[in-house]
XYZ file of C-alpha atoms in Angstrom:
686
model
C 10.141 -5.091 -5.553
C 7.106 -3.543 -7.141
C 7.352 0.051 -8.228
C 4.646 2.540 -9.086
C 5.164 4.044 -12.516
C 4.528 7.810 -12.509
C 1.930 9.039 -14.933
C 3.198 10.794 -18.036
C 1.715 13.399 -20.324
C 0.342 11.710 -23.423
C -0.084 13.033 -26.933
C -3.359 12.687 -28.768
C -4.017 13.163 -32.436
C -4.767 16.808 -31.708
C -1.555 17.215 -29.687
C -1.127 17.563 -25.938
C -4.528 17.520 -24.188
C -5.903 20.849 -22.974
C -6.490 19.446 -19.502
C -2.908 18.166 -19.338
C -1.551 21.532 -20.457
C -3.646 23.262 -17.794
C -2.358 20.838 -15.136
C 1.260 21.371 -16.188
C 0.827 25.141 -16.217
C -0.998 25.149 -12.873
C 1.909 23.435 -11.116
C 4.624 25.507 -12.770
C 6.967 27.640 -10.592
C 5.607 30.999 -11.842
C 2.105 30.103 -10.645
C 3.404 29.177 -7.185
C 5.293 32.480 -7.188
C 2.004 34.298 -7.902
C 0.420 32.495 -4.962
C 3.370 33.626 -2.829
C 2.828 37.204 -3.991
C -0.875 37.093 -3.117
C -0.311 35.522 0.300
C 2.553 37.915 0.999
C 0.194 40.876 0.680
C -2.581 39.204 2.721
C -3.026 40.862 6.109
C -5.018 40.170 9.268
C -6.489 43.271 10.929
C -4.609 45.260 8.304
C -1.427 45.129 10.436
C -0.400 41.466 10.700
C 1.171 39.589 7.752
C 1.550 35.906 8.685
C 0.403 34.004 5.593
C 3.334 34.793 3.311
C 5.866 33.740 5.946
C 4.007 30.462 6.562
C 3.866 29.844 2.805
C 7.631 30.429 2.471
C 8.318 28.031 5.364
C 6.056 25.384 3.808
C 7.973 25.608 0.539
C 11.446 25.859 2.010
C 11.047 22.688 4.099
C 13.062 20.016 2.265
C 12.472 21.506 -1.209
C 15.828 23.099 -1.915
C 16.040 25.528 -4.794
C 12.541 24.708 -6.020
C 11.398 27.196 -3.388
C 13.278 30.187 -4.852
C 10.382 31.627 -6.882
C 7.672 31.098 -4.214
C 9.850 32.805 -1.566
C 10.638 35.673 -3.947
C 6.916 35.952 -4.650
C 6.266 36.379 -0.914
C 8.941 39.084 -0.708
C 7.413 40.965 -3.640
C 3.946 40.697 -2.105
C 5.154 42.188 1.183
C 6.964 44.928 -0.690
C 3.839 45.774 -2.719
C 1.778 46.010 0.457
C 4.249 47.725 2.848
C 7.000 49.313 0.806
C 10.692 48.499 0.966
C 11.501 50.127 4.331
C 8.593 48.584 6.246
C 9.355 45.208 4.669
C 12.943 45.038 5.928
C 12.047 43.028 9.095
C 10.114 40.560 6.923
C 13.080 40.251 4.563
C 15.130 39.234 7.618
C 12.552 36.577 8.554
C 12.469 35.230 5.003
C 16.283 35.036 4.917
C 16.321 33.051 8.170
C 13.571 30.756 6.908
C 15.591 30.134 3.747
C 18.774 29.393 5.674
C 17.512 27.251 8.532
C 14.173 25.629 7.705
C 14.586 21.887 7.152
C 11.838 19.379 7.735
C 13.513 16.809 9.965
C 10.208 15.791 11.530
C 6.574 16.750 11.268
C 6.474 18.262 14.690
C 9.648 20.372 14.296
C 8.762 22.426 11.235
C 7.282 25.327 13.224
C 10.339 26.066 15.381
C 12.454 27.701 12.634
C 9.440 29.823 11.691
C 8.946 30.975 15.291
C 12.657 31.746 15.631
C 12.611 33.753 12.398
C 9.629 35.778 13.621
C 11.369 36.441 16.957
C 14.400 37.880 15.152
C 12.040 39.817 12.889
C 10.409 41.382 15.976
C 13.796 42.592 17.239
C 14.682 44.127 13.848
C 11.228 45.695 13.647
C 11.652 47.221 17.116
C 15.003 48.684 16.130
C 13.359 50.368 13.139
C 10.163 51.296 14.998
C 10.835 51.371 18.766
C 7.236 50.811 19.895
C 5.917 48.081 22.251
C 3.127 47.276 19.789
C 5.771 45.677 17.581
C 6.064 42.682 19.948
C 2.284 42.262 20.171
C 2.155 42.157 16.378
C 5.002 39.610 16.336
C 3.215 37.298 18.792
C 0.007 37.510 16.760
C 1.882 36.825 13.527
C 3.582 33.835 15.099
C 0.269 32.330 16.243
C -1.384 32.736 12.838
C 1.735 31.631 10.925
C 2.165 28.406 12.923
C -1.513 27.564 12.466
C -1.329 28.310 8.727
C 1.929 26.387 8.211
C 0.405 22.955 8.761
C -2.448 23.616 6.335
C -0.296 25.208 3.643
C 2.385 22.520 3.842
C -0.123 19.696 3.421
C -1.816 21.474 0.498
C 1.460 22.189 -1.288
C 2.771 18.638 -0.753
C -0.434 17.032 -2.007
C -0.368 19.139 -5.168
C 3.336 18.722 -5.932
C 3.366 14.967 -5.240
C 0.179 14.463 -7.277
C -1.587 12.646 -4.464
C -5.284 11.796 -4.420
C -7.506 14.763 -5.440
C -4.491 17.007 -6.018
C -6.327 18.922 -8.756
C -9.327 19.586 -6.521
C -7.046 20.591 -3.639
C -5.224 22.988 -5.969
C -8.508 24.682 -6.865
C -9.411 24.962 -3.163
C -5.978 26.437 -2.427
C -6.356 28.937 -5.245
C -9.812 29.983 -4.009
C -8.551 30.366 -0.439
C -5.574 32.445 -1.607
C -7.780 34.783 -3.634
C -10.150 35.057 -0.691
C -7.335 36.138 1.625
C -5.515 38.422 -0.790
C -8.068 40.229 -2.938
C -10.746 42.569 -1.717
C -12.004 43.378 -5.196
C -15.489 44.628 -5.797
C -17.287 46.243 -8.708
C -20.188 48.159 -7.392
C -21.910 45.609 -5.161
C -20.257 42.586 -6.786
C -17.747 41.272 -4.227
C -15.144 38.656 -5.173
C -14.866 37.542 -1.548
C -18.596 37.026 -1.228
C -18.627 35.036 -4.455
C -15.732 32.776 -3.354
C -17.176 32.165 0.121
C -20.606 31.277 -1.258
C -19.036 28.998 -3.858
C -17.011 27.195 -1.171
C -20.127 26.756 0.983
C -22.154 25.155 -1.803
C -19.253 22.886 -2.782
C -18.864 21.932 0.885
C -22.569 21.104 1.097
C -22.283 18.834 -1.939
C -19.284 17.163 -0.335
C -20.702 16.358 3.088
C -23.922 18.203 3.823
C -24.527 19.960 7.124
C -21.551 18.346 8.874
C -19.107 20.017 6.495
C -20.871 23.348 5.973
C -21.352 24.024 9.686
C -17.590 23.872 10.251
C -16.736 25.536 6.957
C -19.185 28.382 7.533
C -17.817 29.223 10.989
C -14.243 29.077 9.686
C -14.968 31.329 6.715
C -16.925 33.730 8.940
C -13.964 34.008 11.290
C -11.605 34.624 8.357
C -13.868 37.400 7.054
C -13.905 39.051 10.482
C -10.105 38.935 10.634
C -9.953 40.426 7.149
C -12.080 43.349 8.309
C -15.371 42.543 6.582
C -18.670 43.782 7.982
C -20.621 41.865 10.608
C -23.601 41.786 8.229
C -21.578 39.824 5.684
C -20.281 37.443 8.362
C -23.836 36.849 9.664
C -24.983 36.155 6.116
C -22.237 33.534 5.613
C -22.855 31.738 8.935
C -26.616 31.602 8.347
C -26.128 30.459 4.760
C -23.796 27.646 5.875
C -26.480 26.143 8.107
C -29.309 26.503 5.605
C -27.357 25.240 2.585
C -26.189 22.206 4.534
C -29.720 21.433 5.704
C -31.341 21.805 2.255
C -28.477 20.252 0.293
C -30.379 17.047 -0.581
C -32.868 18.932 -2.749
C -31.973 20.043 -6.263
C -33.271 23.523 -5.518
C -31.886 23.533 -1.964
C -28.750 25.616 -2.516
C -30.571 28.426 -4.313
C -33.312 28.503 -1.699
C -30.863 28.383 1.216
C -28.826 31.365 0.057
C -31.968 33.295 -0.831
C -33.400 32.705 2.664
C -30.076 33.623 4.287
C -30.049 36.836 2.264
C -33.614 37.653 3.317
C -33.016 36.980 7.018
C -29.692 38.771 7.462
C -29.394 41.624 4.961
C -30.789 44.798 6.530
C -33.562 46.567 4.673
C -34.721 48.333 2.758
C -33.724 46.469 -0.388
C -31.555 48.621 -2.613
C -29.223 48.176 -5.517
C -26.324 46.999 -3.334
C -28.315 44.261 -1.574
C -29.722 43.039 -4.903
C -26.200 42.792 -6.242
C -25.334 40.623 -3.214
C -28.201 38.311 -4.137
C -27.001 38.080 -7.733
C -23.487 37.214 -6.535
C -24.895 34.450 -4.311
C -26.975 32.958 -7.133
C -24.009 33.081 -9.523
C -21.860 31.271 -6.951
C -24.528 28.557 -6.557
C -24.791 28.114 -10.315
C -21.018 27.722 -10.734
C -20.669 25.410 -7.715
C -23.342 23.091 -9.092
C -21.369 22.811 -12.339
C -18.536 21.038 -10.515
C -18.647 17.370 -11.683
C -19.936 14.882 -9.133
C -17.041 12.472 -9.666
C -14.529 15.213 -8.813
C -16.380 15.902 -5.583
C -16.418 12.197 -4.697
C -12.651 12.038 -5.040
C -12.209 15.115 -2.845
C -14.730 13.795 -0.305
C -12.431 10.869 0.459
C -10.097 13.374 2.146
C -12.767 15.112 4.229
C -13.643 13.483 7.584
C -17.356 13.080 8.171
C -18.298 12.441 4.542
C -19.733 9.118 3.401
C -16.854 8.314 0.966
C -14.382 8.970 3.800
C -16.266 6.596 6.123
C -16.522 3.929 3.424
C -12.807 4.114 2.728
C -12.099 3.746 6.442
C -14.426 0.753 6.614
C -12.514 -0.779 3.709
C -9.239 -0.404 5.625
C -10.757 -1.859 8.784
C -12.314 -4.798 6.958
C -9.158 -5.847 5.178
C -6.872 -5.223 8.136
C -9.158 -7.530 10.103
C -8.955 -10.080 7.296
C -5.153 -10.014 7.326
C -4.986 -10.419 11.094
C -7.605 -13.168 11.072
C -5.658 -15.108 8.472
C -2.475 -14.692 10.473
C -4.119 -15.808 13.706
C -5.731 -18.787 11.973
C -2.325 -19.834 10.703
C -0.869 -19.793 14.201
C -3.884 -21.606 15.609
C -3.261 -24.504 13.236
C 0.304 -24.633 14.532
C -0.941 -24.871 18.119
C -3.441 -27.551 17.142
C -0.679 -29.569 15.533
C 1.502 -29.131 18.609
C -1.340 -30.350 20.811
C -1.553 -33.530 18.764
C 2.183 -34.157 18.455
C 3.602 -33.213 21.886
C 3.578 -36.361 24.078
C 3.114 -36.433 27.822
C 6.585 -36.269 29.321
C 8.003 -36.149 32.770
C 8.481 -32.805 34.495
C 12.169 -32.322 33.612
C 11.141 -31.885 30.002
C 8.155 -29.658 30.735
C 10.429 -26.638 31.142
C 11.874 -27.259 27.702
C 8.403 -27.439 26.191
C 7.429 -24.114 27.750
C 10.606 -22.545 26.391
C 9.785 -23.654 22.867
C 6.211 -22.370 23.154
C 7.575 -19.007 24.360
C 9.728 -18.802 21.221
C 6.637 -19.534 19.164
C 4.784 -16.639 20.805
C 7.737 -14.323 20.104
C 7.609 -15.294 16.450
C 3.892 -14.484 16.422
C 4.544 -11.045 17.893
C 7.292 -10.240 15.381
C 5.267 -11.375 12.379
C 2.396 -8.942 12.903
C 2.608 -5.547 11.272
C 5.091 -5.704 8.376
C 2.706 -7.557 6.067
C -0.239 -5.285 6.894
C 1.135 -2.339 4.941
C -1.456 -0.415 2.992
C -0.094 1.321 -0.059
C -1.786 4.684 -0.324
C 0.074 5.697 -3.458
C -1.480 2.934 -5.537
C -4.875 3.394 -3.854
C -4.912 7.071 -4.720
C -3.951 6.352 -8.316
C -6.844 3.894 -8.585
C -9.344 6.252 -6.956
C -8.218 9.012 -9.300
C -8.368 6.786 -12.387
C -11.837 5.385 -11.603
C -13.316 8.476 -9.994
C -16.583 8.103 -11.905
C -17.112 4.428 -11.081
C -19.137 4.945 -7.871
C -16.522 3.163 -5.749
C -17.389 2.505 -2.129
C -13.755 1.810 -1.243
C -10.538 0.442 -2.647
C -7.609 -0.928 -0.644
C -4.128 -2.006 -1.726
C -2.249 -4.396 0.532
C 1.404 -5.241 0.038
C 2.029 -8.969 -0.295
C 4.972 -11.215 -1.175
C 4.482 -10.749 -4.926
C 3.308 -7.144 -5.213
C -0.119 -5.900 -4.123
C -3.447 -7.455 -3.308
C -6.201 -5.017 -4.216
C -9.662 -5.146 -2.674
C -12.516 -2.906 -3.739
C -16.255 -2.567 -4.059
C -18.703 -0.534 -6.082
C -21.900 0.728 -4.546
C -23.839 -0.791 -7.431
C -23.020 -3.611 -9.882
C -21.506 -2.582 -13.204
C -23.660 -3.099 -16.287
C -20.936 -4.872 -18.278
C -19.824 -7.119 -15.402
C -16.254 -6.308 -16.372
C -15.270 -3.356 -14.168
C -12.981 -5.518 -12.024
C -11.121 -6.589 -15.189
C -10.640 -2.938 -16.124
C -9.043 -2.307 -12.716
C -6.805 -5.357 -13.176
C -5.737 -4.169 -16.636
C -4.942 -0.713 -15.267
C -2.848 -2.228 -12.460
C -0.967 -4.301 -15.023
C 0.171 -1.097 -16.691
C 0.808 0.818 -13.474
C 2.876 -1.586 -11.364
C 6.058 -2.488 -13.211
C 6.980 -6.081 -14.092
C 3.643 -7.353 -12.844
C 0.491 -8.556 -14.486
C -2.709 -8.478 -12.429
C -5.880 -10.509 -12.695
C -9.200 -10.881 -10.883
C -8.950 -13.707 -8.341
C -12.277 -13.257 -6.557
C -15.606 -11.447 -6.715
C -18.403 -11.033 -4.177
C -21.408 -9.302 -5.641
C -24.236 -9.323 -3.098
C -26.616 -6.949 -1.309
C -26.203 -4.316 -4.005
C -22.401 -4.049 -3.581
C -20.059 -5.371 -6.252
C -16.852 -6.479 -4.537
C -13.667 -7.771 -6.130
C -10.149 -8.957 -5.311
C -7.223 -8.421 -7.678
C -3.776 -9.968 -7.294
C -0.560 -10.454 -9.268
C -0.842 -13.017 -12.039
C 2.412 -14.969 -12.423
C 4.099 -15.657 -15.733
C 4.259 -19.400 -15.101
C 2.449 -22.222 -13.427
C 4.118 -25.360 -12.176
C 2.991 -28.880 -12.960
C 3.891 -31.381 -10.273
C 3.772 -35.161 -10.467
C 5.090 -37.922 -8.246
C 5.607 -41.664 -8.178
C 6.214 -43.704 -5.045
C 6.700 -47.282 -3.961
C 6.872 -48.743 -0.448
C 9.172 -51.531 0.605
C 6.716 -52.840 3.240
C 3.084 -51.836 2.886
C 3.149 -48.177 4.079
C 5.735 -45.779 2.708
C 7.747 -43.698 5.124
C 8.241 -41.070 2.382
C 5.783 -38.159 2.330
C 5.305 -35.223 -0.024
C 3.160 -32.089 -0.060
C 2.921 -28.967 -2.232
C 1.117 -25.757 -1.353
C 0.924 -22.040 -2.153
C 2.272 -19.356 0.170
C 1.238 -16.516 -2.137
C -0.175 -16.010 -5.619
C 3.296 -16.366 -7.110
C 5.120 -18.818 -4.854
C 4.642 -22.581 -4.530
C 6.398 -24.795 -1.999
C 7.252 -28.456 -2.718
C 8.412 -30.553 0.256
C 9.571 -34.159 0.589
C 10.265 -35.869 3.895
C 11.806 -39.289 4.458
C 11.186 -40.891 7.841
C 14.124 -42.981 8.932
C 13.326 -46.670 8.499
C 10.197 -48.076 6.940
C 6.587 -48.752 7.848
C 3.959 -46.917 9.883
C 6.351 -45.260 12.348
C 8.440 -43.681 9.590
C 5.277 -42.592 7.771
C 3.894 -40.964 10.933
C 7.087 -39.020 11.623
C 7.422 -37.714 8.053
C 3.706 -36.832 7.838
C 3.776 -34.926 11.142
C 6.853 -33.042 10.003
C 5.246 -31.995 6.718
C 1.953 -30.954 8.301
C 3.625 -28.767 10.889
C 6.097 -27.337 8.363
C 3.264 -26.424 5.986
C 1.276 -24.679 8.721
C 4.263 -22.724 9.981
C 5.318 -21.541 6.504
C 1.748 -20.519 5.648
C 1.560 -18.657 8.956
C 4.557 -16.570 7.901
C 7.548 -18.223 9.571
C 10.970 -17.885 8.022
C 12.128 -21.163 6.465
C 15.150 -21.479 8.743
C 13.095 -20.681 11.863
C 10.440 -23.253 10.922
C 12.995 -26.022 10.348
C 14.801 -25.151 13.591
C 11.561 -25.298 15.567
C 10.591 -28.670 14.077
C 14.032 -29.981 14.969
C 13.491 -29.057 18.639
C 10.004 -30.563 18.549
C 11.339 -33.890 17.248
C 13.996 -33.872 19.948
C 11.152 -33.668 22.503
C 9.152 -36.405 20.759
C 11.968 -38.840 20.232
C 11.814 -41.620 22.766
C 13.527 -43.756 20.155
C 16.011 -42.698 17.518
C 13.564 -41.539 14.852
C 14.778 -38.902 12.439
C 13.388 -37.308 9.286
C 14.828 -35.503 6.298
C 13.460 -32.282 4.834
C 13.817 -31.565 1.125
C 12.088 -28.241 0.408
C 12.031 -25.937 -2.595
C 10.181 -22.636 -3.071
C 9.276 -21.955 -6.710
C 8.853 -18.331 -7.777
C 6.251 -18.359 -10.567
C 7.245 -14.871 -11.749
C 10.959 -15.447 -12.289
C 11.436 -19.223 -12.103
C 13.873 -18.848 -9.210
C 14.173 -21.890 -6.935
C 15.107 -21.622 -3.260
C 16.249 -24.951 -1.780
C 16.385 -26.009 1.865
C 17.891 -29.453 2.330
C 18.336 -31.053 5.739
C 19.657 -34.603 5.469
C 17.928 -35.000 2.105
C 19.095 -36.700 -1.055
C 20.359 -34.538 -3.956
C 17.920 -32.883 -6.353
C 18.465 -32.446 -10.088
C 17.563 -29.897 -12.771
C 17.393 -31.339 -16.291
C 18.162 -28.727 -18.942
C 17.881 -30.664 -22.179
C 20.874 -33.031 -22.164
C 22.542 -31.237 -19.239
C 21.801 -32.123 -15.612
C 22.598 -29.880 -12.626
C 22.969 -31.333 -9.118
C 21.772 -29.586 -5.932
C 23.260 -31.235 -2.856
C 23.671 -30.578 0.863
C 25.442 -32.517 3.603
C 23.437 -31.443 6.696
C 22.320 -34.138 9.145
C 18.624 -35.126 9.371
C 16.169 -33.241 11.573
C 15.861 -34.470 15.174
C 19.419 -35.757 15.452
C 21.160 -32.732 17.018
C 20.000 -29.889 19.294
C 20.854 -27.339 16.604
C 20.387 -27.723 12.874
C 22.116 -25.533 10.302
C 19.870 -24.429 7.466
C 21.602 -23.296 4.272
C 19.668 -21.794 1.371
C 20.655 -22.661 -2.186
C 19.232 -20.668 -5.097
C 18.964 -21.819 -8.700
C 16.821 -20.852 -11.704
C 14.364 -23.098 -13.539
C 13.432 -22.042 -17.064
C 10.305 -22.841 -19.021
C 10.186 -26.500 -20.048
C 13.060 -27.593 -17.804
C 12.531 -30.324 -15.219
C 13.132 -30.289 -11.479
C 13.598 -33.833 -10.106
C 13.473 -34.485 -6.366
C 13.914 -37.942 -4.855
C 14.330 -39.670 -1.511
C 17.498 -41.553 -0.691
C 15.858 -44.908 -1.467
C 15.972 -44.010 -5.163
C 19.720 -43.374 -5.216
C 20.444 -46.300 -2.869
C 18.937 -48.646 -5.457
C 22.505 -48.860 -6.815
C 24.264 -49.672 -3.544
C 27.441 -50.928 -5.237
C 28.037 -47.566 -6.991
C 30.079 -45.057 -4.986
C 29.162 -41.861 -6.896
C 25.407 -42.245 -7.022
C 24.773 -38.629 -8.129
C 26.745 -39.232 -11.330
C 24.809 -42.439 -11.972
C 21.504 -40.535 -11.519
C 22.691 -37.767 -13.862
C 23.492 -40.401 -16.500
C 19.995 -41.854 -16.089
C 18.351 -38.427 -16.420
C 20.360 -37.467 -19.511
C 18.840 -40.414 -21.322
C 15.304 -39.537 -20.204
C 13.122 -38.456 -23.128
C 10.777 -35.864 -21.606
C 8.857 -35.224 -24.848
C 5.218 -34.303 -24.205
C 4.867 -36.545 -21.151
C 3.301 -35.047 -18.042
C 5.315 -34.859 -14.780
C 3.516 -37.846 -13.207
C 4.419 -40.064 -16.179
C 8.018 -38.855 -16.075
C 8.222 -39.622 -12.346
C 6.931 -43.140 -13.052
C 9.533 -43.616 -15.803
C 12.405 -42.491 -13.556
C 11.259 -44.692 -10.678
C 10.706 -47.709 -12.953
C 14.205 -47.311 -14.432
C 15.763 -47.198 -10.953
C 13.896 -50.352 -9.857
C 14.886 -52.096 -13.073
C 18.541 -51.204 -12.489
C 18.202 -52.857 -9.026
C 16.863 -56.048 -10.636
C 13.374 -55.334 -9.296
C 14.439 -55.134 -5.646
C 12.850 -52.424 -3.424
C 15.024 -52.401 -0.322
C 13.825 -48.993 0.914
C 10.857 -46.684 0.373
C 11.283 -44.744 -2.862
C 9.695 -41.509 -4.115
C 10.339 -39.340 -7.167
C 8.773 -35.892 -7.683
C 8.998 -34.084 -11.024
C 8.072 -30.399 -11.482
C 7.997 -28.373 -14.697
C 7.324 -24.686 -15.405
C 4.839 -23.949 -18.167
C 3.472 -20.591 -19.367
C 0.552 -19.417 -17.271
C -2.837 -19.238 -18.885
C -4.951 -16.441 -17.508
C -8.127 -17.565 -15.758
C -6.507 -20.820 -14.593
C -5.091 -21.796 -11.235
C -1.573 -20.622 -10.435
C -0.385 -24.217 -10.227
C -1.744 -27.695 -10.681
C -1.076 -30.861 -8.728
C -0.949 -33.836 -11.056
C -2.310 -37.059 -9.615
C 0.439 -39.080 -8.012
C 1.064 -42.608 -9.081
C 2.388 -45.631 -7.273
C 4.243 -48.662 -8.470
């Protein structure tokens, strides 16, 4: 299984990077405790204190003792704002939150918080027996539940280092300062500065669509915090103007200046001029935020262009996965249409039953393979934040991840996709990635990256027919970037009929495996199909092996097939199975056998005609092992080796070919990047 390697702090020649030190310090427990202190002393209407309790609940949910300092910070903040006696009911609520809050489901996290606030209301009433206590408790509960979802998602994204966690941390810090601190020096207001800064950043993120919502939300927060209606009107007006004029380089300055002119009551005095200076300073600082950081953050904000492009990337590749799956099943149906004969009605029910099982397999196969891996996607978006990416999508596959992406404009060096592949090779353990496809057109530079296996397999075969057309068939095909399937089938008897049965079996087996069927299910289905087709006693063998090009592991499925052999220098290993051929019984037992093939070793597969060349020998496997031990592989290619083995067997039979004969030889060789994952060597016939 692939595993994402967490990023580590790295040392440079000058020591630990300043940015890395800042990131480590920002996420340290004392900083989260300071946030708890600030939110603990943040009040709505000057009488309601919901934010600290919501923050404590967000931390306590499934975080164990990591939440000690943040919860203590909330308690200290409440104490600083209310005093010890007035804070006693809140201490009770915090204690209950600490004892009972556990995140067993997303929708259940608010119930412990509500219960804690209900108990807090009772304690508060005992200390201050006034009905207003319960009104305050209901208001606190409403604000705390609303705040809990936002705070929990912000804290989780920062602690788990998800996409744009640094930008989200800055937003969280700004929001906390906005709620907690009503500092001003003369006419210079910290709240006004933070709100204006957030508006301009929001305009750069998504224009009017973002600022219109952000402005109304910030205006409502300012009203709840007790700010003047003039300030709220200024913020709402500024949000509309800054969103509308965002596309111009001078737009943000002009928008806030116009909002100041239209909403600040005259005459102009020192205080109103200080407001204007605060607004201009906020614009200046907001425009210093790097564009690539905003693009990363924009991918989280609905309504922005990066968010829409990322969604389109998901939709496009989900459609591609489903289309490929459906195409695979369609080929199965096409093959069934060609192979199912017209039968009398008693058998029609059986045919419908088999088709129903096929539909069930289709239903079960959708979904598990269409798993998008957000963790890797977010790492890539974070790593290549300045690359003008339109989208990037990671899709789990049999060997790791398939990664699709596109830039909005072609890269100058024509090597950006290779940089992404190199980064993936160092991020996903035990995997090397390479570029397997590009599509640069219409101004968009698209690419596909997939695991690059350590080996490729060379395959060669040699065959001879006893009467014109061989009843032995062979096919090899890929089922992923790192897995190759080799299949032999021997139709019982000789001639055209045997060839037809073995060819049909291989075609249908290939389509079903490519469509995603389990090996055992595919063989079982083909067995039932042959039972329907058989008007005469015609049976086939299946000799199948799946080669893992990453590890060299072989997975054998043998149904009525002759033994296979692995030649390891002078040693020869036998892989045998005693199952009956396909189409003989209603049920067929499929047993998997796993072996390992190392670099340079040979896998030899043969039909029974090869071993039956020595009919007078009882232990034919031992005779074949003796033949293979004397085989000098040298530098010969697999096709030449297959010819040598087949020629030796015919020579041992004094030149007689009593049955169709086929030998397939496969060998693992080190993969060369930029080449195909495997190569079929031209078959030869004798």
